CSV table of C-alpha atoms in Angstrom, one decimal:
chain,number,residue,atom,x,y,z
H,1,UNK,CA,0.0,0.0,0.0
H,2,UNK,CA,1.7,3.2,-1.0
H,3,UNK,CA,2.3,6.2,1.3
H,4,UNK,CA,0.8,9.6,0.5
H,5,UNK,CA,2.8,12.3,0.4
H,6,UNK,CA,2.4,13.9,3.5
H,7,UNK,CA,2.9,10.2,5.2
H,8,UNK,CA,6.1,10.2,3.7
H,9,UNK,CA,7.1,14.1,4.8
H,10,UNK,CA,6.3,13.0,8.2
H,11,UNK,CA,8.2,10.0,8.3
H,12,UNK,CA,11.7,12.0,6.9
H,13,UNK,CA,11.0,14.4,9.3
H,14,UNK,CA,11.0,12.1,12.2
H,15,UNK,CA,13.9,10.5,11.0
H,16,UNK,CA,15.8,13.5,11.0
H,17,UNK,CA,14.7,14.5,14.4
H,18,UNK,CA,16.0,11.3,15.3
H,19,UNK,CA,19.2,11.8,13.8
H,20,UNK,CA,19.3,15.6,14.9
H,21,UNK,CA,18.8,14.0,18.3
H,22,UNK,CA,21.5,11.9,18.6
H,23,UNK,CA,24.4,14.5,17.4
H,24,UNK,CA,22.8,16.8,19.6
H,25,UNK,CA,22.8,14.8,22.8
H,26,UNK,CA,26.4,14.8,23.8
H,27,UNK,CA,26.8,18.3,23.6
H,28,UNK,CA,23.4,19.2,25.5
H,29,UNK,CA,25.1,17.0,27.8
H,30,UNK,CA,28.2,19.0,28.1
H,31,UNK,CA,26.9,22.1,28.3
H,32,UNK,CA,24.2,21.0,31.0
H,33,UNK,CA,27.3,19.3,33.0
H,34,UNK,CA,28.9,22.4,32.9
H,35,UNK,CA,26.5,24.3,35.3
H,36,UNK,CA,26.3,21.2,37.9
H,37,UNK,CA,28.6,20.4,40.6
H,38,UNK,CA,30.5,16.7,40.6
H,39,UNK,CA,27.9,14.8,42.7
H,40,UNK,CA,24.5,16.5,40.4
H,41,UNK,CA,26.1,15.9,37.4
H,42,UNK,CA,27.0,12.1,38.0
H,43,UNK,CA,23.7,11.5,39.7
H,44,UNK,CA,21.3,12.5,36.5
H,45,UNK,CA,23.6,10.0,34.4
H,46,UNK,CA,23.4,7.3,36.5
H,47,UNK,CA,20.2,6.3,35.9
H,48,UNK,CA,20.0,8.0,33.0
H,49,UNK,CA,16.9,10.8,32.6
H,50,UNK,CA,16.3,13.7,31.0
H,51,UNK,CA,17.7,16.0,33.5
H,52,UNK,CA,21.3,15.1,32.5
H,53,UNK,CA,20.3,17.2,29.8
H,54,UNK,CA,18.8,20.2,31.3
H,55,UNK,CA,20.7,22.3,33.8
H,56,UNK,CA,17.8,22.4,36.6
H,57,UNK,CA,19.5,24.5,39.8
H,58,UNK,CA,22.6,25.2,37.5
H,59,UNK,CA,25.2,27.3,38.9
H,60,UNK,CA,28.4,29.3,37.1
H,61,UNK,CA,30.4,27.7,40.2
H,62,UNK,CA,32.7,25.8,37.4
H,63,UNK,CA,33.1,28.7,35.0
H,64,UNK,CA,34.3,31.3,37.7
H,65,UNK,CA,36.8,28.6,39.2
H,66,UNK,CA,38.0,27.6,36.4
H,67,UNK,CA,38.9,31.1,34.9
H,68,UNK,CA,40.5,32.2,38.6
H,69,UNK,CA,42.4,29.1,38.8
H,70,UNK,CA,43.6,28.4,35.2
H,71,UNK,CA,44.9,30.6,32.4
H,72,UNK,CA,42.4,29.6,30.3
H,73,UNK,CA,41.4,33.2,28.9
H,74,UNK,CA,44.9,33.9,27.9
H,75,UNK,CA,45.3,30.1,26.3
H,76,UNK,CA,42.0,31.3,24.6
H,77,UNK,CA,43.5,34.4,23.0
H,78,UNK,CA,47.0,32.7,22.1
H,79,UNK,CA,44.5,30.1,20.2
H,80,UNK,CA,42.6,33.3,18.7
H,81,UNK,CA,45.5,34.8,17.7
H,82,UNK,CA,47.6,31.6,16.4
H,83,UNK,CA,44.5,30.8,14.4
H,84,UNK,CA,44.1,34.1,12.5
H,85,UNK,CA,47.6,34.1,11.8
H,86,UNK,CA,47.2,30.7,10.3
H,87,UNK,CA,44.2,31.5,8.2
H,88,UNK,CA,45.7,34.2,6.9
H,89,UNK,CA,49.2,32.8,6.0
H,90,UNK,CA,47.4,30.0,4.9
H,91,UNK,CA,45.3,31.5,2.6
H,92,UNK,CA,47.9,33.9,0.8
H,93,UNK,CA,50.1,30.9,0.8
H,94,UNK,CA,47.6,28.5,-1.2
H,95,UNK,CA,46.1,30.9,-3.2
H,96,UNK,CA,49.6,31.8,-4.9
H,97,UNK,CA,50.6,28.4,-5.2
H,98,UNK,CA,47.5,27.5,-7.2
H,99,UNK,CA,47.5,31.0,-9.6
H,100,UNK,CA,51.5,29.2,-10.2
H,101,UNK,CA,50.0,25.8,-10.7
H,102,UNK,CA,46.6,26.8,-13.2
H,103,UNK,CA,47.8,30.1,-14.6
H,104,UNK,CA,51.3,29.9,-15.1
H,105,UNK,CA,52.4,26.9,-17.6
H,106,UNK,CA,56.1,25.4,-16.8
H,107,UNK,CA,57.3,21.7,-17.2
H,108,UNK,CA,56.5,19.6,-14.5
H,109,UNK,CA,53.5,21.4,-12.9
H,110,UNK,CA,50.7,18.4,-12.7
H,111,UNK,CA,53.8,16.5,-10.7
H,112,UNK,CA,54.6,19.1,-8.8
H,113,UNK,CA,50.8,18.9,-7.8
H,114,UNK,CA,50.4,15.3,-7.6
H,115,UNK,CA,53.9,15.2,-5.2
H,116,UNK,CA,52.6,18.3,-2.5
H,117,UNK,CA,49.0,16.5,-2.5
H,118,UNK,CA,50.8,13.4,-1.7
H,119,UNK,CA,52.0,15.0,2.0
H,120,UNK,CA,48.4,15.1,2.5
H,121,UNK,CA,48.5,11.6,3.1
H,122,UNK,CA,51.2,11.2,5.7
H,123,UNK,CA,50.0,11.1,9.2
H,124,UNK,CA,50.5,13.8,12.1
H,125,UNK,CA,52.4,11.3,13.8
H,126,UNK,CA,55.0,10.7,11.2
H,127,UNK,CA,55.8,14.4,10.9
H,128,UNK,CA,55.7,15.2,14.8
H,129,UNK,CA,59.4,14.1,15.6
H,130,UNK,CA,61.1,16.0,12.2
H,131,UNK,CA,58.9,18.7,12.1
H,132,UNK,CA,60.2,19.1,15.9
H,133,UNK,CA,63.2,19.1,15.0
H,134,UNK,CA,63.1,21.4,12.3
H,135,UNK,CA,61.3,23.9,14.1
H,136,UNK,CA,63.5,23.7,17.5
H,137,UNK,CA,66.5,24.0,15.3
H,138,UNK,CA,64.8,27.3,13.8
H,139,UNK,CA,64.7,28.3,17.6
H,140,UNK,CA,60.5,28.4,17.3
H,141,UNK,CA,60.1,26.1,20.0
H,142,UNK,CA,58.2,26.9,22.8
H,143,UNK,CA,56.6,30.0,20.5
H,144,UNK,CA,53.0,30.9,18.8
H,145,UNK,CA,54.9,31.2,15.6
H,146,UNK,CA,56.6,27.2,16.4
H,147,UNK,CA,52.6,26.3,16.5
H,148,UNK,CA,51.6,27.5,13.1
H,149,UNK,CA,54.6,27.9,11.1
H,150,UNK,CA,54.3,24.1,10.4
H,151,UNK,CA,50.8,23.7,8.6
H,152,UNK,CA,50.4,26.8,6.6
H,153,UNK,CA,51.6,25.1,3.6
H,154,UNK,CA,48.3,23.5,3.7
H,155,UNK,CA,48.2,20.5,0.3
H,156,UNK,CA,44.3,20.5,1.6
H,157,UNK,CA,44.4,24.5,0.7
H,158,UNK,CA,46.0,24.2,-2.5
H,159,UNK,CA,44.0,21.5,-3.9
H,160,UNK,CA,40.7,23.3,-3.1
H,161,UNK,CA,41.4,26.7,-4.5
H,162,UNK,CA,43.4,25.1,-7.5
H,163,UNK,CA,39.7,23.5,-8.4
H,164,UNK,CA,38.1,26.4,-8.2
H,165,UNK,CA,41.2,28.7,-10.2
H,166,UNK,CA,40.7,26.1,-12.4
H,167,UNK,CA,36.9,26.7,-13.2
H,168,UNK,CA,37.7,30.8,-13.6
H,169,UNK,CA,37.2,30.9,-17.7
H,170,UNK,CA,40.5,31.9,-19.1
H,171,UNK,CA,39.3,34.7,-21.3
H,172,UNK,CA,39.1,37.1,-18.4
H,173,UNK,CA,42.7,36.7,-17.9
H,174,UNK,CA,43.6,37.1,-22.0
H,175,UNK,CA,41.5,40.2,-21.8
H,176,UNK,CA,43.6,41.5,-18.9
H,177,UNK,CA,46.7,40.6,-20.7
H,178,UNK,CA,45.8,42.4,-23.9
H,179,UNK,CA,45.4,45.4,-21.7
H,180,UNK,CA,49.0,44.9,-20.9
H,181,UNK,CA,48.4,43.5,-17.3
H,182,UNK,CA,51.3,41.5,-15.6
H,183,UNK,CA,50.6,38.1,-13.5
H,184,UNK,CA,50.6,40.4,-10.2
H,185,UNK,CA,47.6,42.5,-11.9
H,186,UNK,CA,45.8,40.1,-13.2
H,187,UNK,CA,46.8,37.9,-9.7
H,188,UNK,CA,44.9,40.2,-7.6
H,189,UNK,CA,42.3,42.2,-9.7
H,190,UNK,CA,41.1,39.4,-11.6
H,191,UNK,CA,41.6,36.3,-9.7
H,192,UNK,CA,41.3,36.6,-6.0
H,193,UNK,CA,37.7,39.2,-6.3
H,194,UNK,CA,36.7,36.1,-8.4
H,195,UNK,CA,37.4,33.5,-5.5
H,196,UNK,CA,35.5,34.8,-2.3
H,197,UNK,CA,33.8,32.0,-1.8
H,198,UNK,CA,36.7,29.4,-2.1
H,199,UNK,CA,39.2,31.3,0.2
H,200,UNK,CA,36.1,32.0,2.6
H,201,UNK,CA,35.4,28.3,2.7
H,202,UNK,CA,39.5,27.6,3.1
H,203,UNK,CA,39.2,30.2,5.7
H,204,UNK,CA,36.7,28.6,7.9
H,205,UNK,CA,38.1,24.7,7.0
H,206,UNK,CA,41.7,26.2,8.0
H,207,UNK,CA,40.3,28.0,11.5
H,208,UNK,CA,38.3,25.5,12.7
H,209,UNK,CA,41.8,22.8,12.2
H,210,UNK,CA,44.0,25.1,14.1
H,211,UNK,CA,41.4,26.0,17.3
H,212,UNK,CA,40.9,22.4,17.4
H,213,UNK,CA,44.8,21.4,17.3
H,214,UNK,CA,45.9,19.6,20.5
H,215,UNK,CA,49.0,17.2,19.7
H,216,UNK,CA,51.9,19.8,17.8
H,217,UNK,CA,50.5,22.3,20.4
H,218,UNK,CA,51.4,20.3,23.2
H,219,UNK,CA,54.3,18.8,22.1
H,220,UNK,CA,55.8,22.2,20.6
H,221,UNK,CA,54.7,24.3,23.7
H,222,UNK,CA,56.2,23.9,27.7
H,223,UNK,CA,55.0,26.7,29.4
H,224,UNK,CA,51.7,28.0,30.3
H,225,UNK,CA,51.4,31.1,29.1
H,226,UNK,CA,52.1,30.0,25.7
H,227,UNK,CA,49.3,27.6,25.8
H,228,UNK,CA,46.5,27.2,23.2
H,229,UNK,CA,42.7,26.2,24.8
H,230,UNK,CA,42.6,22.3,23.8
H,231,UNK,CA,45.8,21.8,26.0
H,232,UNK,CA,44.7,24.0,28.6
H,233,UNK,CA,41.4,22.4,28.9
H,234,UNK,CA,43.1,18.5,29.4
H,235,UNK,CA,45.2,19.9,31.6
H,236,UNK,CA,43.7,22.2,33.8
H,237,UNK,CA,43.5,19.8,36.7
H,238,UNK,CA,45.8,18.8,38.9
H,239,UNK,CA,47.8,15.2,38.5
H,240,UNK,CA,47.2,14.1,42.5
H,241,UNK,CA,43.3,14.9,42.6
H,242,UNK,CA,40.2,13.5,41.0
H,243,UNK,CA,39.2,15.0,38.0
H,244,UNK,CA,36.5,18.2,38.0
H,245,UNK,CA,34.6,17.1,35.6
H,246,UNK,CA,32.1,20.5,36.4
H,247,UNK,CA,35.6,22.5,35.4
H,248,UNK,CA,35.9,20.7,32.5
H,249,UNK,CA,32.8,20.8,31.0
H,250,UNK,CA,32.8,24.4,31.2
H,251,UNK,CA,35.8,24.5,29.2
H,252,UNK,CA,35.1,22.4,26.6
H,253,UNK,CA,32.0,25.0,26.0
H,254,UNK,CA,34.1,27.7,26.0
H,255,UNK,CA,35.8,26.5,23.5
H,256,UNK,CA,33.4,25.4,21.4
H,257,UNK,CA,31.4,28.9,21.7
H,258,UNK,CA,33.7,30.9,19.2
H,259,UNK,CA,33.8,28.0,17.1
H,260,UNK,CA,30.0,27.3,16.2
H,261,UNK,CA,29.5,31.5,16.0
H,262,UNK,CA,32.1,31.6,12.7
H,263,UNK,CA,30.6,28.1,11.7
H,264,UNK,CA,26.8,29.7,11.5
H,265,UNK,CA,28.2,33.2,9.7
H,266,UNK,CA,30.4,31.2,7.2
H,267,UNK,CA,28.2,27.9,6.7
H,268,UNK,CA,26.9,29.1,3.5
H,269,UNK,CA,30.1,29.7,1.9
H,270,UNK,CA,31.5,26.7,3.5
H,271,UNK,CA,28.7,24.8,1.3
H,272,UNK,CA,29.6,26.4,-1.8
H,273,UNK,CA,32.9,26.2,-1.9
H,274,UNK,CA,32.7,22.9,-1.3
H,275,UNK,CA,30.1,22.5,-4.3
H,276,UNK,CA,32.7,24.7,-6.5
H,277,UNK,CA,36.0,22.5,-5.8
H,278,UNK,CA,33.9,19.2,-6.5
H,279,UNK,CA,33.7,17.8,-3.3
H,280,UNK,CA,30.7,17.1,-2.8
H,281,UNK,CA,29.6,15.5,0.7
């Protein structure tokens, strides 16, 4: 017996509540968690109810102990300002690399291409102890520079934008030519006001890698000051005590706040650009 329409509507629909349930559910839970104290927040998981997930009788208790106690405000603006950094050296970075790899025509370009999209490949674990070296050597260690220096050379970068240079028609670039433009003109008046979207969504992709980054930044980084918010979340307590779960709760939503406000203003572009570089999710 076939469905009618709005049968079928209604059945989607509850399948995608169900769905937007489940992703949703862990972090309700974290953010509830944050306003509890230890014994609250363990006794509405275990049994399990719906209070875990509401923050009845909440308090700010964890937040204001755990910005007197830690450093966490300063580890989040080393992480605001090692991630702008990044974006933008990233993007500036990629985007000339691809106008060389689409626009300029030299022997050897496709395996020049094929060779930098094959680091994308190798594991973070692989490239810890050189890349260590290499930037202790450089004397970065233990610096917000010694964070990012390492990934702004991003083969993820290069590969999106040279999809989408690759789809800007080529007679906008003969025209500028004919008008006696050089590769620097036609670079940044014709190319880049033609690629919002793409850098945008390399932008975002490239921001929300390096707020998240945990291992280089702690292996790269000794002292506290220098800290970026994922380390100084894990290790804001204290080696001889129980965790505080409370504490950590409410840094993981601190955290997570700056990262879902650029996610909602950029989403759109993130969608497209992805669309525009053919890959499609």
């Amino acid at each position: 017996m076939a469905r009618s329409p709005l049968a079928r509507i209604a059945a989607l629909s509850a399948i995608l509540v169900i769905i937007a349930v489940v992703f949703l559910a862990p972090y309700a839970w974290i953010v509830s968690s944050s306003f509890k104290n230890q014994f609250t927040l363990f006794g509405d998981v275990s049994p399990l109810s719906w209070r875990a997930f509401v923050p009845i009788g909440g308090t700010l208790e964890n937040y204001v102990s755990l910005i007197g106690r830690t450093n966490i405000l300063r580890a989040l603006m080393n992480t605001a300002l090692v991630s702008a950094a990044q974006v933008a050296l990233t993007l500036i970075l990629c985007a000339m690399a691809a106008y060389a790899l689409t626009r300029i025509r030299f022997p050897g370009a496709n395996l020049v291409f094929v060779l930098i999209l094959l680091t994308f490949l190798m594991p973070i674990e692989a490239l810890m102890v050189p890349l260590y070296q290499v930037v202790s050597g450089l004397g970065l260690a233990n610096t917000l520079t010694g964070v990012l220096i390492p990934w702004i050379a991003s083969p993820f970068g290069l590969f999106l934008l040279r999809q989408a240079f690759e789809e800007l028609p080529r007679e906008l670039e003969d025209a500028a030519r004919i008008d006696g433009a050089g590769h620097a003109t036609i670079f940044l008046r014709i190319i880049l006001p033609n690629m919002k979207v793409p850098l945008l969504t390399l932008g975002l992709v490239t921001f929300l890698f390096s707020w998240n980054s945990f291992l280089w930044p702690l292996v790269i980084v000794q002292t506290p000051d220098q800290q970026l918010i994922q380390v100084a979340i894990a290790q804001q307590g204290s080696p001889t005590q129980l965790p505080n779960w409370g504490e950590t709760f409410a840094g993981a939503t601190v955290a997570t706040v700056p990262l879902i406000i650029v996610f909602l203003l950029l989403q759109r572009y993130f969608t497209q650009g992805m669309t525009m570089s053919g890959i499609k999710g």
